[in-house]
XYZ file of C-alpha atoms in Angstrom:
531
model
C -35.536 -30.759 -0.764
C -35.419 -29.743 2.744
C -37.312 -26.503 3.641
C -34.691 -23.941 5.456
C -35.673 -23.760 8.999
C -37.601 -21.045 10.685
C -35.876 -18.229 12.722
C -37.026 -19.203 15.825
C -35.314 -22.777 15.091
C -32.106 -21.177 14.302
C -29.026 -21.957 15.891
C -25.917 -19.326 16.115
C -22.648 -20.153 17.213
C -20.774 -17.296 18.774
C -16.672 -17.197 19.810
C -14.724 -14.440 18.912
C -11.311 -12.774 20.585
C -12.401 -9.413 19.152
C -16.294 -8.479 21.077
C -16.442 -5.138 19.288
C -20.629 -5.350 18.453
C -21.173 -8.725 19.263
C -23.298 -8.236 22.815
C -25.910 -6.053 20.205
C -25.590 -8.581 17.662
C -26.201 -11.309 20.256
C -29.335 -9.163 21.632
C -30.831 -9.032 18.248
C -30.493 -12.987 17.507
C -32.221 -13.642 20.651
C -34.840 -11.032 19.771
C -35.328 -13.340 16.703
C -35.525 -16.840 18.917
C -32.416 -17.308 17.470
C -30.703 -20.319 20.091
C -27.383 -19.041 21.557
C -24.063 -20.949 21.595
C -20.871 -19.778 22.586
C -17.603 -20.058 24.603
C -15.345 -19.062 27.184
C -15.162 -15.851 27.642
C -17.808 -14.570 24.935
C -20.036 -17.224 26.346
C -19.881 -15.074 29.952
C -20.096 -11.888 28.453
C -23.659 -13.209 26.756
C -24.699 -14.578 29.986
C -23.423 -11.497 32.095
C -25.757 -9.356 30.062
C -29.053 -11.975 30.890
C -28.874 -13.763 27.476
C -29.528 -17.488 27.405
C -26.608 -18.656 26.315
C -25.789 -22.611 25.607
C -21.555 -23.490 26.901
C -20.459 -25.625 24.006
C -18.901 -27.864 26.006
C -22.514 -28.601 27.245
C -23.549 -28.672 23.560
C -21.023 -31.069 22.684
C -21.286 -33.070 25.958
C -16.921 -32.700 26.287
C -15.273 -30.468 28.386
C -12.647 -27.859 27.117
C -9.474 -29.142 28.081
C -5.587 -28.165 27.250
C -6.051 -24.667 28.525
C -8.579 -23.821 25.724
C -7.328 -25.718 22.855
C -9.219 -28.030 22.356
C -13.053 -26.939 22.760
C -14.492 -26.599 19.215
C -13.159 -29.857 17.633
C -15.646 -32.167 18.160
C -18.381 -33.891 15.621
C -20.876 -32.416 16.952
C -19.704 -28.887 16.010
C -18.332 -29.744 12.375
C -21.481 -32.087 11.484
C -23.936 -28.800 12.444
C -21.833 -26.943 10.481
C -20.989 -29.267 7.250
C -24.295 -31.705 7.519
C -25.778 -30.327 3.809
C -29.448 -29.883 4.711
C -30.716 -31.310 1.186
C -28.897 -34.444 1.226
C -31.044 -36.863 3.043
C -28.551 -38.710 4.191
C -26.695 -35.797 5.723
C -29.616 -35.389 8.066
C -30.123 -39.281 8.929
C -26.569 -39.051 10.122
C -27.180 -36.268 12.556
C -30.598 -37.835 13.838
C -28.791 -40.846 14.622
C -25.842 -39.222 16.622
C -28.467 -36.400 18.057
C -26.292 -33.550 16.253
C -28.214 -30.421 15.231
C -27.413 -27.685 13.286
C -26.014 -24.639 13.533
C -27.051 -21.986 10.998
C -25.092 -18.913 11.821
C -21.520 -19.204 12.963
C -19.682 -15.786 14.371
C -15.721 -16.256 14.558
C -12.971 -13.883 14.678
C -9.338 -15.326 15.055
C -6.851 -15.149 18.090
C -4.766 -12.204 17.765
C -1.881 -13.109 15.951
C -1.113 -10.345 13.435
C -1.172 -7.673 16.477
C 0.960 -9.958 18.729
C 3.324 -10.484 16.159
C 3.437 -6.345 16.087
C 4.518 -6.080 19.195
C 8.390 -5.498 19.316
C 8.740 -7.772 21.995
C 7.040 -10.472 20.831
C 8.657 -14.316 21.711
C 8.226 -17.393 19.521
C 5.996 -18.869 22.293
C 3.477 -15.502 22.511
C 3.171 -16.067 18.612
C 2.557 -19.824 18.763
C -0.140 -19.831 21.279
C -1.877 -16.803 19.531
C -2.254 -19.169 16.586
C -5.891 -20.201 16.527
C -6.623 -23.735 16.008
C -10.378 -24.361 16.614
C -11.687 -21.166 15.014
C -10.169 -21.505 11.547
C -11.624 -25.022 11.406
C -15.223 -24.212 12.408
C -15.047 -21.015 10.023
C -14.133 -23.105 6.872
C -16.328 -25.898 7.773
C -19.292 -23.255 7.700
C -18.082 -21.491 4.471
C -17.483 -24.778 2.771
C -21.243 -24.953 3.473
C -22.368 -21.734 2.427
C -25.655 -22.326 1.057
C -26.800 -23.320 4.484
C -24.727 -22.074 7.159
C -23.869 -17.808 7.428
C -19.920 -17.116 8.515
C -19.298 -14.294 10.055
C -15.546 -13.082 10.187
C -15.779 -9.293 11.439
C -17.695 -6.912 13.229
C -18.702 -4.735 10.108
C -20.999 -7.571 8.926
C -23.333 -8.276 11.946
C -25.753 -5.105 11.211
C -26.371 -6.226 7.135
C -27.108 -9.939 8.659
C -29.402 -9.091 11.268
C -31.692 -6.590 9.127
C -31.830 -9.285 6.795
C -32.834 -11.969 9.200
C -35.775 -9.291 10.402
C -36.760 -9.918 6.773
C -37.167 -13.333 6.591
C -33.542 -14.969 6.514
C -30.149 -14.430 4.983
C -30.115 -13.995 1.102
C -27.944 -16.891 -0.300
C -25.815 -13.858 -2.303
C -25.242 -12.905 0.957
C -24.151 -16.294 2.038
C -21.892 -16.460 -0.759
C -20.114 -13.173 -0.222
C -19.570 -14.242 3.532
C -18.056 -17.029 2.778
C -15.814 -15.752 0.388
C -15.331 -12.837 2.663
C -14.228 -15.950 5.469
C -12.047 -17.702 3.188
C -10.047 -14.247 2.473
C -9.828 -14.163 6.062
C -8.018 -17.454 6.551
C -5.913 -16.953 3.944
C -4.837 -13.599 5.553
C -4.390 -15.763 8.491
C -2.485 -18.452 8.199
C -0.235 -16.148 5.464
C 0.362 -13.825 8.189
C 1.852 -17.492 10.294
C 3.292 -18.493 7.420
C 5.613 -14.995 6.935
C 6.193 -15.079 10.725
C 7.725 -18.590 11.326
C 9.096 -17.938 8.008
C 11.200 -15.191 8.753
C 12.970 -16.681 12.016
C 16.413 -18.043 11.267
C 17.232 -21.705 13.306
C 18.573 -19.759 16.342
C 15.356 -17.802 16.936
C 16.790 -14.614 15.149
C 14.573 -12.786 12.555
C 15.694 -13.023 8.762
C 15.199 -9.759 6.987
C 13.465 -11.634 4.035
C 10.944 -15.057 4.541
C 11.681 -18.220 3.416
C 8.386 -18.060 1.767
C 6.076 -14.490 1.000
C 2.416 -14.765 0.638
C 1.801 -11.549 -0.650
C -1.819 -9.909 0.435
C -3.916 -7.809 -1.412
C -7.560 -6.156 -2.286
C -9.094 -5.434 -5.419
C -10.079 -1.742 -5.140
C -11.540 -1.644 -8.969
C -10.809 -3.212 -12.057
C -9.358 -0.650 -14.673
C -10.549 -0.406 -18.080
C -6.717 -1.842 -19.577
C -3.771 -1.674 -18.890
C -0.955 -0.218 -19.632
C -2.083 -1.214 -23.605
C -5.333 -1.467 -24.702
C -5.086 -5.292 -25.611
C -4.043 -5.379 -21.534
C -6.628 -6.065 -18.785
C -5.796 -4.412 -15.205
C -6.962 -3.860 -12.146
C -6.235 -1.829 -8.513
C -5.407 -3.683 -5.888
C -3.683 -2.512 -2.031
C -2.318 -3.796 1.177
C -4.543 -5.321 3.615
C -3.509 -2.526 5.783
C -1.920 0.821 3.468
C 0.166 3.354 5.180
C -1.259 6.394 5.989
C -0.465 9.052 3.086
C -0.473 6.107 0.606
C -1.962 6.330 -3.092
C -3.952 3.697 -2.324
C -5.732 5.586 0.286
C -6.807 8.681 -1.744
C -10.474 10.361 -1.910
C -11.093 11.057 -5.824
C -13.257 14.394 -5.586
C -14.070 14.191 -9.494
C -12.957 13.076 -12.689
C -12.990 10.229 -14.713
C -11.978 6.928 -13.060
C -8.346 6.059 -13.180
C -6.479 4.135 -15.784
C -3.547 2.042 -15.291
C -0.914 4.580 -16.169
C -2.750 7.380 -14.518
C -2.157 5.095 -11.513
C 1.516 4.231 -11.567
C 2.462 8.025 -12.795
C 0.050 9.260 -9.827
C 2.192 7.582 -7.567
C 5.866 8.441 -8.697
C 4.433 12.038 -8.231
C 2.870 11.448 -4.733
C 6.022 9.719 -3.632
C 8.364 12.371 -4.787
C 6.615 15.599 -3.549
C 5.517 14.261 -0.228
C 9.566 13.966 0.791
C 9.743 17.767 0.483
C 8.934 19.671 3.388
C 8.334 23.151 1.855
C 5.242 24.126 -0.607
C 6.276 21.732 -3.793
C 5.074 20.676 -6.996
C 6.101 17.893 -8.892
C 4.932 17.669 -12.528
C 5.582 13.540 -13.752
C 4.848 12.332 -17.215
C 5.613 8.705 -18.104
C 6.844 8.014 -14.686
C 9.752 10.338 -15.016
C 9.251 13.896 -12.819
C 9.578 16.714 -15.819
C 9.407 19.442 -13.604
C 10.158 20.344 -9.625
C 10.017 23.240 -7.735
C 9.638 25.020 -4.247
C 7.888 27.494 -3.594
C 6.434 30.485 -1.222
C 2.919 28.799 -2.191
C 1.272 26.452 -4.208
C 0.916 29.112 -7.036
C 5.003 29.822 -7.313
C 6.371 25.971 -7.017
C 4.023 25.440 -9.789
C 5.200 28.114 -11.735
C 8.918 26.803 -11.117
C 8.202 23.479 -11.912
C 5.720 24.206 -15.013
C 8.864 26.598 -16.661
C 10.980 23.336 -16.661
C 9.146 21.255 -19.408
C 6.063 22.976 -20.638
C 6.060 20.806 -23.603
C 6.197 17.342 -21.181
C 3.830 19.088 -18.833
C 1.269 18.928 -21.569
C -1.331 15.969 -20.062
C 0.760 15.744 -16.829
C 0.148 14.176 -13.739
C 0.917 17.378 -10.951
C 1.424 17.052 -7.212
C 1.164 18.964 -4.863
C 2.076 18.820 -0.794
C 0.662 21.959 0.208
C -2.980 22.856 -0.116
C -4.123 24.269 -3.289
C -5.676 27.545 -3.260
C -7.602 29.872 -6.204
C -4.117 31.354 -7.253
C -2.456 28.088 -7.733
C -5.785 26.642 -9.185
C -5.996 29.042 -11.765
C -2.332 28.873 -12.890
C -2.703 24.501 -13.232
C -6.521 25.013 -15.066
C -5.124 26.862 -17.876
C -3.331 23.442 -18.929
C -4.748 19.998 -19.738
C -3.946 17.830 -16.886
C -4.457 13.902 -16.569
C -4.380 13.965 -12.549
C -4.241 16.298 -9.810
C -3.158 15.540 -6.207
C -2.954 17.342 -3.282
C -3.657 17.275 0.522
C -6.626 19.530 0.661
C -7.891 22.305 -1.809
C -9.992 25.253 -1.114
C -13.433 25.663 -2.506
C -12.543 28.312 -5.283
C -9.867 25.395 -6.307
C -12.292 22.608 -6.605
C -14.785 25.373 -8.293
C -12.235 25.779 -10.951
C -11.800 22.423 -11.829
C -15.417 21.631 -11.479
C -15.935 23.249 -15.300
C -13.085 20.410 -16.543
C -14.845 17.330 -15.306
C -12.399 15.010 -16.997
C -8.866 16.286 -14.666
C -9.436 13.643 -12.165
C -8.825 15.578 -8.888
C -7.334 13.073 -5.698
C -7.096 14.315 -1.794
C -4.642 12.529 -0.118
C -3.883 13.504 3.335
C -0.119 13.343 3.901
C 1.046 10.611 6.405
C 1.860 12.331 9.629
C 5.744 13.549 9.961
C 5.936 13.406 6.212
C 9.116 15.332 4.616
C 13.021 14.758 4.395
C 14.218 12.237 7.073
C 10.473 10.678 7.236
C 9.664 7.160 5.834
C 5.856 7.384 7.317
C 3.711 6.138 4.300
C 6.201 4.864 2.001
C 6.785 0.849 0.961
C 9.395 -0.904 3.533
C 9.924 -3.033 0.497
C 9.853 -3.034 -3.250
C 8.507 -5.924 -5.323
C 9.133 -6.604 -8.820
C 7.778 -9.718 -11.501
C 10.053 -11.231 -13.265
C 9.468 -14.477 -15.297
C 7.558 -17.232 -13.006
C 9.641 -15.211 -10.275
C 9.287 -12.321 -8.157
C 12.033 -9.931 -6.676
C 12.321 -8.199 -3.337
C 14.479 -5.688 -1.608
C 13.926 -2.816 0.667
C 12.696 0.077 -0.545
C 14.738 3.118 -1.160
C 13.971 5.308 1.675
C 17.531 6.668 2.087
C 17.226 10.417 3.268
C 20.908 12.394 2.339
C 21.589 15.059 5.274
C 24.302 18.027 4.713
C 26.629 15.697 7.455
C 26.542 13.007 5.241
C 28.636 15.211 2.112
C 31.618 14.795 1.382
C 32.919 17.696 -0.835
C 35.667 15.943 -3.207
C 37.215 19.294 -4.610
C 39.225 22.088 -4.004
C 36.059 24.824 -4.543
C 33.780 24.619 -1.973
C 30.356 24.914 -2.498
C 28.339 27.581 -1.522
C 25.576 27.724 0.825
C 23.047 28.336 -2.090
C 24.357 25.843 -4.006
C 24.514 23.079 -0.950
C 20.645 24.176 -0.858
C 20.310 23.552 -4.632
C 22.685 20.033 -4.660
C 20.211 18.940 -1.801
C 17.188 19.453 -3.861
C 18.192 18.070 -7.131
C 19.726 14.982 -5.039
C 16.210 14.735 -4.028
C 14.669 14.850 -7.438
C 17.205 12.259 -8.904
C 16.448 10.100 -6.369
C 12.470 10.035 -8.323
C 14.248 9.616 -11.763
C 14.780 6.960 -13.917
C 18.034 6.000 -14.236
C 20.716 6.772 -15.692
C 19.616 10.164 -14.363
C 21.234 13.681 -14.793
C 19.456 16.682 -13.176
C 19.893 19.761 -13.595
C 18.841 22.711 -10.764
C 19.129 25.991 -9.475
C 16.921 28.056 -7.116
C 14.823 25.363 -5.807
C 13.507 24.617 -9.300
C 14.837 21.908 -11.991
C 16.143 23.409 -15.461
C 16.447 20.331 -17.209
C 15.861 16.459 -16.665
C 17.673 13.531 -18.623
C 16.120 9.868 -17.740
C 15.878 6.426 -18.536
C 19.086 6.495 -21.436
C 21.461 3.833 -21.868
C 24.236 6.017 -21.766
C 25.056 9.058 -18.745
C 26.326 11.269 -21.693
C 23.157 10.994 -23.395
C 21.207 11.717 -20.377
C 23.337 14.750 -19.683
C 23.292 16.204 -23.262
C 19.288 15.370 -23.116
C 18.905 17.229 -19.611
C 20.221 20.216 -21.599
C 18.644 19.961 -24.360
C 15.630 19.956 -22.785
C 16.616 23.196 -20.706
C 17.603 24.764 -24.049
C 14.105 24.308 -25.499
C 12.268 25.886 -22.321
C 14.470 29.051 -22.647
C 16.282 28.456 -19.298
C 19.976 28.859 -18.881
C 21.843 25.977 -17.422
C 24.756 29.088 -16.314
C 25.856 28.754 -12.586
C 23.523 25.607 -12.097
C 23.949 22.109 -10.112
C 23.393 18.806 -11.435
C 22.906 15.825 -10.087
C 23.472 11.972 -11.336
C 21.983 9.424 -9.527
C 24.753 6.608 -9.877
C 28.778 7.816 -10.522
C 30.006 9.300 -13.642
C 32.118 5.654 -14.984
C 34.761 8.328 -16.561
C 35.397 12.507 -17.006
C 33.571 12.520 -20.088
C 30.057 12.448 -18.224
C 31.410 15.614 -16.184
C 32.887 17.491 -19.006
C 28.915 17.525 -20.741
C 27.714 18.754 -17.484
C 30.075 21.091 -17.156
C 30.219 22.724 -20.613
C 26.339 22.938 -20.241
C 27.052 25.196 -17.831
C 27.088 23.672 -14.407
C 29.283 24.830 -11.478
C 28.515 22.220 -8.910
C 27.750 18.857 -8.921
C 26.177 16.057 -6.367
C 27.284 12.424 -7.711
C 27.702 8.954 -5.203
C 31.062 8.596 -6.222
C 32.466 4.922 -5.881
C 33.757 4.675 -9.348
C 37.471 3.152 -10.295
C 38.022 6.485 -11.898
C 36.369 8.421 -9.095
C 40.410 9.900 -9.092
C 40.034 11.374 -12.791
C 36.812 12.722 -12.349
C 37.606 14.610 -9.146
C 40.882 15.537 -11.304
C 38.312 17.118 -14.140
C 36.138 18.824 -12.025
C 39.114 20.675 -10.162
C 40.546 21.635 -13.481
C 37.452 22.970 -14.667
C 37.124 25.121 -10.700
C 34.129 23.553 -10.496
C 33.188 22.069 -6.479
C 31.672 18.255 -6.318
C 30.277 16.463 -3.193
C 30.562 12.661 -2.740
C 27.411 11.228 -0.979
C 28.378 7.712 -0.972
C 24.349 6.563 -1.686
C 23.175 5.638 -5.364
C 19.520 6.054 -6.543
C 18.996 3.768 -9.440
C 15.950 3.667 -10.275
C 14.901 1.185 -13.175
């Protein structure tokens, strides 16, 4: 078997479009006796700073030619890369061509996912920012992995080079840069493969692909899921909006299971759209309490008097720091999962004596509140069987010019306040949804039933058990009520206003209903199913 060679009989090829680090790492190869290779315009930035530095088109004995594209594709690149060093015959072939090998190949790609970005982008900026020459060279060296070292991005040159002051590059390490390469190209050419898919024949761009390639990292693997008999794991965009889930800071607790996950998130989603101090309470997906507040401390309050029973093991949100007051109020319950932007010391001290509440920071995403979409999904993906199903998300924002009060009573000013919130809410509900509000705080919650009516009756039901009066309250209902019957529960619960899409065939007799019961609705002309 052939003995790996020494450092000082290394050879590195170096051509990247990104230079972040590479003069240093450069520096330190040639420290080692490490021979230099390179290109272009990182082959003049080595030579700039008084490194010797090899042109590959000397190495190669061929010029660069087609303005740059063709440089790298030539046998005696891909045999130094792809020549297996313990195959005898391998070697004989690059003896008797005079090829040698390279050992350490650093590549980063043209581009093309920021020139895509750019709103201006043409067809022709994307094509010619679609590397040819450098996705070749970097899969030829990970295909060979237990002899040549790929390296892909900046944040790997300082782990390589203290390992090749130790003697050479660990063949784990190897490994995981290859890996980490092939990730790369498939990142890569997905990223081409989305663009050129999107464009319709006469340039323009279709709002959905022809073809997705859907891109994501394993953050952790989860101990089931959402079943014990289930295996899960965590995974996130290549790049997550800022404010995401995804990019929380877990100050203590337990790790996260599957449904601590997906309930974490209807939370997070839901109270970040308010724009005043809120908490949202969620258990099973569904929010079971809502409220605004002066302060952490009050919205809680609100939102805990709504379901205590539900808020038993709840996941609670909060978009407002979380100070001792509030802190005290949430410790004297069990609860799965707190969130919040920031907490104060006395906060965290609280919960440090319940080391199983998994506590998440999360800052919020920058212009976060009504009217913002800034860290939320531009599209929603759902499995199906052997089939997957996209549309854009729903990051409809209602504004007061967008009512349409249906009735003779008017609403009030309080009560437009109150229809705006529980709109809000219902818009976080599983459907059919019915919820009931008043004072910035939700009295009672009906989700996920079959029927409207049975939402309706549960929403008050549920009201009735927390000793809170549905008198002089709002409700809202995410989709239309199909006939007067849904409106005559509502109303007999005790509701006085009510906030409904309208749209229906009998949108005539409901209107009808509510002005014989002198009750004021508001059309908004915008559903919020949510299944």
């Amino acid at each position: 078997m052939t003995q790996p060679p020494q450092l000082s009989q290394l050879t590195a090829l170096i051509s990247v479009s990104d230079k972040t680090g590479v003069l240093d790492f450069a520096r330190g190869l040639h420290a080692l006796g490490c021979k230099l290779l390179s290109t272009g315009g990182t082959a003049k930035l080595l030579a700039d700073a008084g490194l010797p530095v090899t042109e590959v088109a000397d190495h190669t004995g061929f010029p660069e030619m087609l303005d740059g594209r063709v440089k790298t594709l030539h046998p005696t690149v891909h045999g130094g890369l792809l020549a297996r060093r313990d195959v005898p015959e391998h070697m004989a072939a690059l003896k008797q061509h005079g090829i040698t090998t390279i050992d350490l190949l650093v590549v980063n790609l043209y581009p093309f996912e920021a020139t895509v970005a750019k709103p201006n982008c043409s067809l022709e900026d994307a094509i010619e920012n679609i590397d040819i020459g450098g996705p070749a060279m970097v899969r030829s060296a990970a295909k060979n992995w237990k002899d040549v070292a790929v390296l892909t991005d900046a944040a790997q040159y300082a782990g390589v080079l203290l390992e090749l002051k130790n003697g050479g590059v660990q063949q784990a390490t190897k490994f995981s840069l290859s890996v980490a390469a092939f990730n790369r190209i498939a990142v890569y050419d997905g990223a081409i493969s989305d663009y050129l898919s999107s464009l319709n024949a006469d340039g323009t761009k279709a709002e959905f692909p022809a073809q997705t390639n859907a891109r994501f990292v394993k953050l952790q693997d989860l101990r089931y899921g959402e079943n014990p008999h289930q295996t899960a794991a965590f995974y996130r965009d290549m790049q997550p909006a800022p404010g995401s889930l995804v990019t929380a800071q877990q100050v203590q607790g337990k790790a996260l299971s599957y449904n601590n996950i997906a309930d974490a998130d209807a939370a997070w989603e839901c109270v970040k759209s308010f724009t005043t101090p809120t908490c949202v309470i969620v258990k099973h997906a569904n929010p079971c309490g809502v409220a605004v507040g002066a302060n952490a401390a009050e919205a809680y309050a609100k939102a805990f008097k709504t379901d205590p029973t539900s808020a038993f093991g709840g996941i609670i949100a909060f978009n407002c720091e979380l100070d001792a007051a509030g802190a005290a109020l949430v410790a004297k319950q069990f609860v799965e999962v707190l969130m919040a932007p920031s907490f104060t010391p006395e906060a965290l001290a609280l919960f440090a004596a319940k080391p199983n509440t998994r506590v998440l920071k999360i800052a919020l995403p920058s212009g976060a509140g009504a009217g913002s979409h800034s860290g939320r999904n531009a599209q929603d993906m759902k499995r199906v069987g052997s089939g997957l199903l996209i549309q854009s998300a729903d990051n409809h924002e209602l504004q007061f010019s967008d009512l349409k009060v249906a009735t003779i009573k008017q609403p009030t000013a309080e009560q437009l306040s109150d229809l705006m919130f529980s709109w809000k809410v219902a818009k976080y509900v599983k459907s059919n949804a019915i919820v009931f509000c008043a004072g910035g705080m939700t009295l009672g919650v009906g989700a996920g039933q079959m029927s409207r009516i049975d939402s309706a009756r549960i929403a008050s039901i549920k009201a009735e058990n927390a000793g809170l009066s549905l008198a002089g309250s709002v409700v809202a209902s995410d989709a239309f009520f199909p006939f007067r019957d849904g409106l005559d529960v509502v109303c007999e619960a005790g509701a006085t206003c009510v906030i409904q899409p309208g749209g229906s065939m009998r949108d005539d007799e409901v209107i009808d209903a509510a002005n014989e019961r002198g009750i004021a609705m508001v059309l908004t002309g915008v559903r919020h199913f949510r299944h």
